[in-house]
Tab-separated table of C-alpha atoms in Angstrom:
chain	number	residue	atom	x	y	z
T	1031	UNK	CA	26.728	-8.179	8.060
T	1032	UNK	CA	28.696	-10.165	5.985
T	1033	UNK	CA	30.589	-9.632	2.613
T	1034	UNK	CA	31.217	-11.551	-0.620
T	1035	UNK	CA	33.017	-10.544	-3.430
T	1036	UNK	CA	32.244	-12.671	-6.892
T	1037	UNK	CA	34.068	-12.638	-9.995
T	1038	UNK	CA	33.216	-14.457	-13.413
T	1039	UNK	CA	34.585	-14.822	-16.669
T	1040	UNK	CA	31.837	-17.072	-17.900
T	1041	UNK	CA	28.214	-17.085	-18.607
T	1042	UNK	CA	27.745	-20.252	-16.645
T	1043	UNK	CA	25.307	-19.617	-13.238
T	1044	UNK	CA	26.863	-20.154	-9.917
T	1045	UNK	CA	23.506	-20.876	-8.236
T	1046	UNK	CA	21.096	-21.298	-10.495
T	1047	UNK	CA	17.539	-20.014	-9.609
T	1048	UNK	CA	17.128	-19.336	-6.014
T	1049	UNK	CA	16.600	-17.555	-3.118
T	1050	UNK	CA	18.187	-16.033	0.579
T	1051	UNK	CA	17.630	-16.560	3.799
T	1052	UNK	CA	18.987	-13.118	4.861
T	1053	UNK	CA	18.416	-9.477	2.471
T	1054	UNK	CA	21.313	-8.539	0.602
T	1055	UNK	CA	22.828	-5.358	-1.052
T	1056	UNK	CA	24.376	-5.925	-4.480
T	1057	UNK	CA	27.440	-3.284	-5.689
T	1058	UNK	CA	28.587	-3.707	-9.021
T	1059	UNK	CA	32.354	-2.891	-9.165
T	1060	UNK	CA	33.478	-3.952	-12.928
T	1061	UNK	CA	32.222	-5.402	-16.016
T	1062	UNK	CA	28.253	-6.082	-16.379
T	1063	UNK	CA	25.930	-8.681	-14.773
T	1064	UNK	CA	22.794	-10.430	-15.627
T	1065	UNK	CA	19.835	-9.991	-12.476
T	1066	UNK	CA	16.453	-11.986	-12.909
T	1067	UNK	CA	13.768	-11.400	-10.323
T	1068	UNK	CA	11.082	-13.821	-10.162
T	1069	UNK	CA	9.645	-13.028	-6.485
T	1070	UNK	CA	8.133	-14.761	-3.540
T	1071	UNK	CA	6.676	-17.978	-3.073
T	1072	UNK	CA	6.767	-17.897	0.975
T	1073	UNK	CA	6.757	-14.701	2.642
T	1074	UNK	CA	9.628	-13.915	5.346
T	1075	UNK	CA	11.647	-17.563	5.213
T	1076	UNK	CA	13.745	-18.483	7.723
T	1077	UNK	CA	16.773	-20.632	6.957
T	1078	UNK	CA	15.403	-23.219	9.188
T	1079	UNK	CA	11.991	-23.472	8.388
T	1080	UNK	CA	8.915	-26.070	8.833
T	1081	UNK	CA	7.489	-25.487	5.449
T	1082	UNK	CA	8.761	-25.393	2.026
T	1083	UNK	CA	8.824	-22.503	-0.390
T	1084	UNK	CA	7.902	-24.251	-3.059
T	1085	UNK	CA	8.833	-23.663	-6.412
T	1086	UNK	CA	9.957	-20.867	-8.058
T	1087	UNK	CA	7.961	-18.656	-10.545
T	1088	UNK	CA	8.501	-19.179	-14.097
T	1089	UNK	CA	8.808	-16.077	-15.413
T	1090	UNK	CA	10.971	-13.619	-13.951
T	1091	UNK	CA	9.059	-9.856	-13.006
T	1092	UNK	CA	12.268	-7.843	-13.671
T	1093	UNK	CA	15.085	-8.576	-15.974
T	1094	UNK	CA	18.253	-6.137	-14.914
T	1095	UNK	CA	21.442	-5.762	-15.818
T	1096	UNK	CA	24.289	-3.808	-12.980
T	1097	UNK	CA	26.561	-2.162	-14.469
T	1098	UNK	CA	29.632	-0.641	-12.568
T	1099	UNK	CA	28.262	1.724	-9.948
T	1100	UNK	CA	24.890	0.700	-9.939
T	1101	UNK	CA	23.263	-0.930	-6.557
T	1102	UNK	CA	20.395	-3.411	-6.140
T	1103	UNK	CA	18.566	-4.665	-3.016
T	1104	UNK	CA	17.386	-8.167	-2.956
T	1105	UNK	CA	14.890	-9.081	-0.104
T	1106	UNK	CA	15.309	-12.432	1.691
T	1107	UNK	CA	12.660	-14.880	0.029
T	1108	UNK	CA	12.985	-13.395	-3.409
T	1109	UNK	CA	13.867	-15.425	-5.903
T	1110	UNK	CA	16.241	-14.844	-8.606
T	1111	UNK	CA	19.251	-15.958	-11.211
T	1112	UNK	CA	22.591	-14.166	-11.466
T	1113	UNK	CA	24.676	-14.800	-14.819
T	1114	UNK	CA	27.767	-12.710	-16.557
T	1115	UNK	CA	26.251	-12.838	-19.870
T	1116	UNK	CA	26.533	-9.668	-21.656
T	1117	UNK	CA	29.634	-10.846	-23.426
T	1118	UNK	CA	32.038	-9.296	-20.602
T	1119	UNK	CA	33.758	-10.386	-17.153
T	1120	UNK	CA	32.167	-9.055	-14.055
T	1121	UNK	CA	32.755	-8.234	-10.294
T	1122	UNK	CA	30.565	-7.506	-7.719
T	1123	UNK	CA	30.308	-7.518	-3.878
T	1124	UNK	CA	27.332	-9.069	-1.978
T	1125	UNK	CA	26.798	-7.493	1.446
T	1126	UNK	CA	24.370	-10.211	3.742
T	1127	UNK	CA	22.398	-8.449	6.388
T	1128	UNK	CA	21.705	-9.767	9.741
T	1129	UNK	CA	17.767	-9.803	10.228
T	1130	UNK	CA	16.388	-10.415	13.943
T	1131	UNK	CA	12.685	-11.835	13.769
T	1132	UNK	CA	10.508	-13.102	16.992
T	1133	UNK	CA	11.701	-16.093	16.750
T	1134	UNK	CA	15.494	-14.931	17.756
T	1135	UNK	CA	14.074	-12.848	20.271
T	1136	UNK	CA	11.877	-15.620	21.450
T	1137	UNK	CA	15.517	-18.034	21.603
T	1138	UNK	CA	17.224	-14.775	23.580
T	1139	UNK	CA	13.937	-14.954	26.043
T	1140	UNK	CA	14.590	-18.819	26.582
T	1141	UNK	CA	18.263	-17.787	27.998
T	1142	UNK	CA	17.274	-15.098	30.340
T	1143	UNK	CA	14.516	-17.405	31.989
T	1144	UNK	CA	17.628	-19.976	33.116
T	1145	UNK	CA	17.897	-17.522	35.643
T	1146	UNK	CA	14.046	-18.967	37.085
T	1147	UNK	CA	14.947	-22.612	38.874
T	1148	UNK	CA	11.465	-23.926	37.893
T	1149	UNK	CA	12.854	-22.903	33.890
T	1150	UNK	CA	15.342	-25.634	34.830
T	1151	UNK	CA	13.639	-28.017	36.361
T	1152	UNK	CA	12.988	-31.493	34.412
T	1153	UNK	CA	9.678	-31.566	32.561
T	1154	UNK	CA	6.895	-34.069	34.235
T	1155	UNK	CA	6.579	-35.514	30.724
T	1156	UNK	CA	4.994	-38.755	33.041
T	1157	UNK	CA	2.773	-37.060	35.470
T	1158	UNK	CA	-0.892	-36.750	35.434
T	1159	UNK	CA	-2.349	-34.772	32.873
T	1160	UNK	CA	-2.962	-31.940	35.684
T	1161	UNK	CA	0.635	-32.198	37.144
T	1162	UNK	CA	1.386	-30.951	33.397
T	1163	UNK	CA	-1.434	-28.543	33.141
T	1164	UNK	CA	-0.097	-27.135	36.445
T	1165	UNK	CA	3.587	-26.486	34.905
T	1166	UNK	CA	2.482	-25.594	31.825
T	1167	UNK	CA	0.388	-23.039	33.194
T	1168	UNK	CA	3.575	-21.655	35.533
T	1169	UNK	CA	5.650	-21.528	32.073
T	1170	UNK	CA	2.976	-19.328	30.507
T	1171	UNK	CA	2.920	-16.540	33.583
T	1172	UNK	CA	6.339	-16.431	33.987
T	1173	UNK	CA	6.636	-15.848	30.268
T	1174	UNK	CA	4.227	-13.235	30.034
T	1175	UNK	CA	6.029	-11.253	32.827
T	1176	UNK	CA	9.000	-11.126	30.812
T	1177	UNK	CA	6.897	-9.751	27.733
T	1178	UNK	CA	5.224	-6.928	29.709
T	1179	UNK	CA	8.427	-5.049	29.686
T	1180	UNK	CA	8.136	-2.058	27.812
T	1181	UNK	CA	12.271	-2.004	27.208
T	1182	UNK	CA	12.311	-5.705	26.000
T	1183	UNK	CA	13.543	-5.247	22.507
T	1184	UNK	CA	15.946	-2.779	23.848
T	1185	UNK	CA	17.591	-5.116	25.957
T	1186	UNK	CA	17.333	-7.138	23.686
T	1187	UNK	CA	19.046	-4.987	20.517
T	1188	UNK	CA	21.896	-4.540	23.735
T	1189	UNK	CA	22.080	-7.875	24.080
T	1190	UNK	CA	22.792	-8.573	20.131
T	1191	UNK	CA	25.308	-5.660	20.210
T	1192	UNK	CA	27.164	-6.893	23.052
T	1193	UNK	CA	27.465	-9.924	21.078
T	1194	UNK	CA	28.294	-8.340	17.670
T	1195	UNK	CA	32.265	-9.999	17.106
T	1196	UNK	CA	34.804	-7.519	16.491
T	1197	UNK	CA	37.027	-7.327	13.102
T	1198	UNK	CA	39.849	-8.928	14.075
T	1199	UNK	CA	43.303	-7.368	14.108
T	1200	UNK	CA	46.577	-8.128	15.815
T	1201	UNK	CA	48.394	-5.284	17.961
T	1202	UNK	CA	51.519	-6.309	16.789
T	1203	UNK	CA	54.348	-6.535	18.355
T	1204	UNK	CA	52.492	-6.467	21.360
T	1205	UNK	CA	51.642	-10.152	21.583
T	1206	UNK	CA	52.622	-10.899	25.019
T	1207	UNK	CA	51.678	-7.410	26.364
T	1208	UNK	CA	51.292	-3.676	26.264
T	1209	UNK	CA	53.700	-1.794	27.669
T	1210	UNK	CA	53.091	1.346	29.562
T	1211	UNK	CA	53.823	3.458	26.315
T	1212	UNK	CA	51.860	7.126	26.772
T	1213	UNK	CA	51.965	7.512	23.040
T	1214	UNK	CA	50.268	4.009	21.944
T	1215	UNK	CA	46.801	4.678	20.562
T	1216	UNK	CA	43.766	2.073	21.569
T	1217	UNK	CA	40.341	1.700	19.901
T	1218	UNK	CA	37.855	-1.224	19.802
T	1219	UNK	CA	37.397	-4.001	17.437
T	1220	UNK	CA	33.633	-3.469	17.614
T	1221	UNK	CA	31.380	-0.565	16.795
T	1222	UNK	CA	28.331	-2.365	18.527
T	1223	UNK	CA	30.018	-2.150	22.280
T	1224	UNK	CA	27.465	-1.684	24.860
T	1225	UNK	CA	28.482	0.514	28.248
T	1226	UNK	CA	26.143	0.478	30.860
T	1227	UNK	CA	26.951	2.237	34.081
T	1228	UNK	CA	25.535	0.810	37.210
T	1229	UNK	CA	26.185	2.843	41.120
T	1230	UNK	CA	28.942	0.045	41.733
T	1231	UNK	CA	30.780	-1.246	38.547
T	1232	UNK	CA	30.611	-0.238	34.842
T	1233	UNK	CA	29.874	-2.707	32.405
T	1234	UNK	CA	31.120	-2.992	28.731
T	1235	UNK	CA	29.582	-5.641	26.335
T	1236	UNK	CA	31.581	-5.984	23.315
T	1237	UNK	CA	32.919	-8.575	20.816
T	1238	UNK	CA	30.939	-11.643	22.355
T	1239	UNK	CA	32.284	-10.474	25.984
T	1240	UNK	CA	31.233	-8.707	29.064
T	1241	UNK	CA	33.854	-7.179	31.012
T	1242	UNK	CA	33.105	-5.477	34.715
T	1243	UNK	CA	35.010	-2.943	35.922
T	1244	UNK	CA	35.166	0.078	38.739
T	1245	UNK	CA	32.989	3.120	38.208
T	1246	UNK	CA	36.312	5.054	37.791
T	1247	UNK	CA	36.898	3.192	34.425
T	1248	UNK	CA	33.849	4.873	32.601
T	1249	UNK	CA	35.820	7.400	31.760
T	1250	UNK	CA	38.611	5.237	29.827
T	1251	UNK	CA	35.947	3.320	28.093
T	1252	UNK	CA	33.516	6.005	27.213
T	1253	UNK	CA	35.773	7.644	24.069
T	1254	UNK	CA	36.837	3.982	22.922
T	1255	UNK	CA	32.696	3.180	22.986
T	1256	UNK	CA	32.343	6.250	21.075
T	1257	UNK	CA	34.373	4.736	18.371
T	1258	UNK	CA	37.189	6.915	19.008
T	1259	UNK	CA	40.818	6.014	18.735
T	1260	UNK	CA	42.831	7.391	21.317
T	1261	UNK	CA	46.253	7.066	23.001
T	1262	UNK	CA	46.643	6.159	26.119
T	1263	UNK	CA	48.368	9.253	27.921
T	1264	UNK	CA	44.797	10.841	26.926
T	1265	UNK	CA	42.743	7.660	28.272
T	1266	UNK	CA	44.976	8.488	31.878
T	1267	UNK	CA	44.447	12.229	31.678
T	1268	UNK	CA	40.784	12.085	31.844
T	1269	UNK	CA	40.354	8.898	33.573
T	1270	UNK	CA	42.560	10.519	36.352
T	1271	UNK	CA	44.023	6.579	37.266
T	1272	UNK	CA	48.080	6.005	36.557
T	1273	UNK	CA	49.307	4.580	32.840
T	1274	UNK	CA	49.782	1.578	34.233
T	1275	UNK	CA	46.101	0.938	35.502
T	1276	UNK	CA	44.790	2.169	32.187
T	1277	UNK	CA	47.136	-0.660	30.732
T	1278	UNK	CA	45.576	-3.130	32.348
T	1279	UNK	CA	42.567	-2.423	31.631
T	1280	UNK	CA	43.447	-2.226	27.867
T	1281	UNK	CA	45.317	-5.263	27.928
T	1282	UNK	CA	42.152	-7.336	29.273
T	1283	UNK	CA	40.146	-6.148	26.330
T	1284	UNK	CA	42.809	-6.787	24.103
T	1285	UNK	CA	42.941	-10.221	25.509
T	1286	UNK	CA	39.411	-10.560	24.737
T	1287	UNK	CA	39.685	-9.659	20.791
T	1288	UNK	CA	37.495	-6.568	21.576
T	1289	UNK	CA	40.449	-3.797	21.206
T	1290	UNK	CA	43.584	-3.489	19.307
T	1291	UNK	CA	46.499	-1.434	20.265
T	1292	UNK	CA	49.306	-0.198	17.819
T	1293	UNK	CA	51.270	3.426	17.328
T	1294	UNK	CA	49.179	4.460	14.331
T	1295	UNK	CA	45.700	3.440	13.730
């Protein structure tokens, strides 16, 4: 998700008529603003797209104006005009939400087949028509494989969390390391980390990154993937390992952008 915050002081339109390639939630803070609706032209459009959308309606099918308080959910694909026209200034925040369609999951597919040599292999783009047929035909198996798996858009909805950057935030004044300090607290940049726990090494997906450690660490990681904040005396406690292997493992994530230490959090 991202955030925008927009102010005016003017009646004149920012944008104009138009639509979004992603839905949005609108939160009027202060003053009053001007919402025309016209609808859909294309159904589902995708900011890179093969076909046009075409023009947009000329008459709008709702005519709103957001005062402070008031909320309003704009599908991706529906047109509409904004405008601070009611004779007052206005602020409101647009929130963007991330939408995952087939053909993202199709894109995430593509990567996990570079694992398969004959994925990587050049494409007989001059062989005989039933060379091609012949590797076509190896794509397409190997393809539907992968899309018998019952758990594929769970892995996949992993994967994307994994992946999910964390907000960024400097433990100051520990830029060039964390000392072993029982009573410095830890938690993670990201509230999308992923922990899977394997019979040999734990695994923690988080802020773009994948970090591998020993079994023993699940117990440090679990409370911080839990979206807890914690100090790290506690994180040592449970884990049962010394400070100062807890602090290394802290310090790699930190490292990473996916946690933050600091005394008070």
């Amino acid at each position: 998700m991202q955030a925008n915050l927009y102010a005016s002081w003017t009646s004149t339109e920012g944008f104009g008529v138009h639509w979004d390639d992603h839905d949005t939630v609108i939160v009027q803070l202060d003053g009053a603003k001007r919402w025309r609706i016209y609808g859909t032209t294309r159904a589902y459009p995708l900011y890179r797209d093969i076909e046009d959308p075409g023009e947009a309606p000329a008459e709008p099918i709702a005519d709103l104006v957001l005062r402070p308080g008031d909320v309003l959910y704009v599908p991706r694909g529906v047109w509409h005009a904004v405008s601070a026209d009611q004779g007052v200034r206005s602020l409101h925040v647009t929130c963007g939400l991330q939408t995952h369609t087939a053909t993202d999951l199709m894109a995430w597919v593509s990567e996990q087949m570079l694992t398969r040599e004959d994925w990587r292999r050049d494409l007989p783009l001059l062989a005989a028509l039933d060379v091609q047929a012949d590797v076509v035909d190896g794509m397409r198996k190997r393809l539907a494989e992968l899309l018998e798996d019952p758990t594929l858009l769970a892995r996949y909805r992993a994967a994307m969390d994994g992946q999910a950057v964390g907000r960024m935030v400097p433990s100051l004044p520990y830029i060039d390391g964390i000392p072993a300090d029982p009573h410095l607290r830890v938690r993670l940049t990201t509230a999308r980390a992923v922990l899977d726990v394997g019979e040999d090494a734990v695994t923690l997906s988080a802020a773009g990154a994948v970090y591998e450690f020993a079994p023993e660490a699940e117990a440090v990681l679990r409370p911080l993937v839990d979206g807890r904040t914690v100090d790290l005396a506690t994180l040592a406690d449970a884990a049962g390992p010394a400070l100062e292997d807890v602090v290394g493992l802290v310090q790699e994530l930190v490292a990473g952008q996916a946690a933050v230490v600091g005394i008070l959090l």
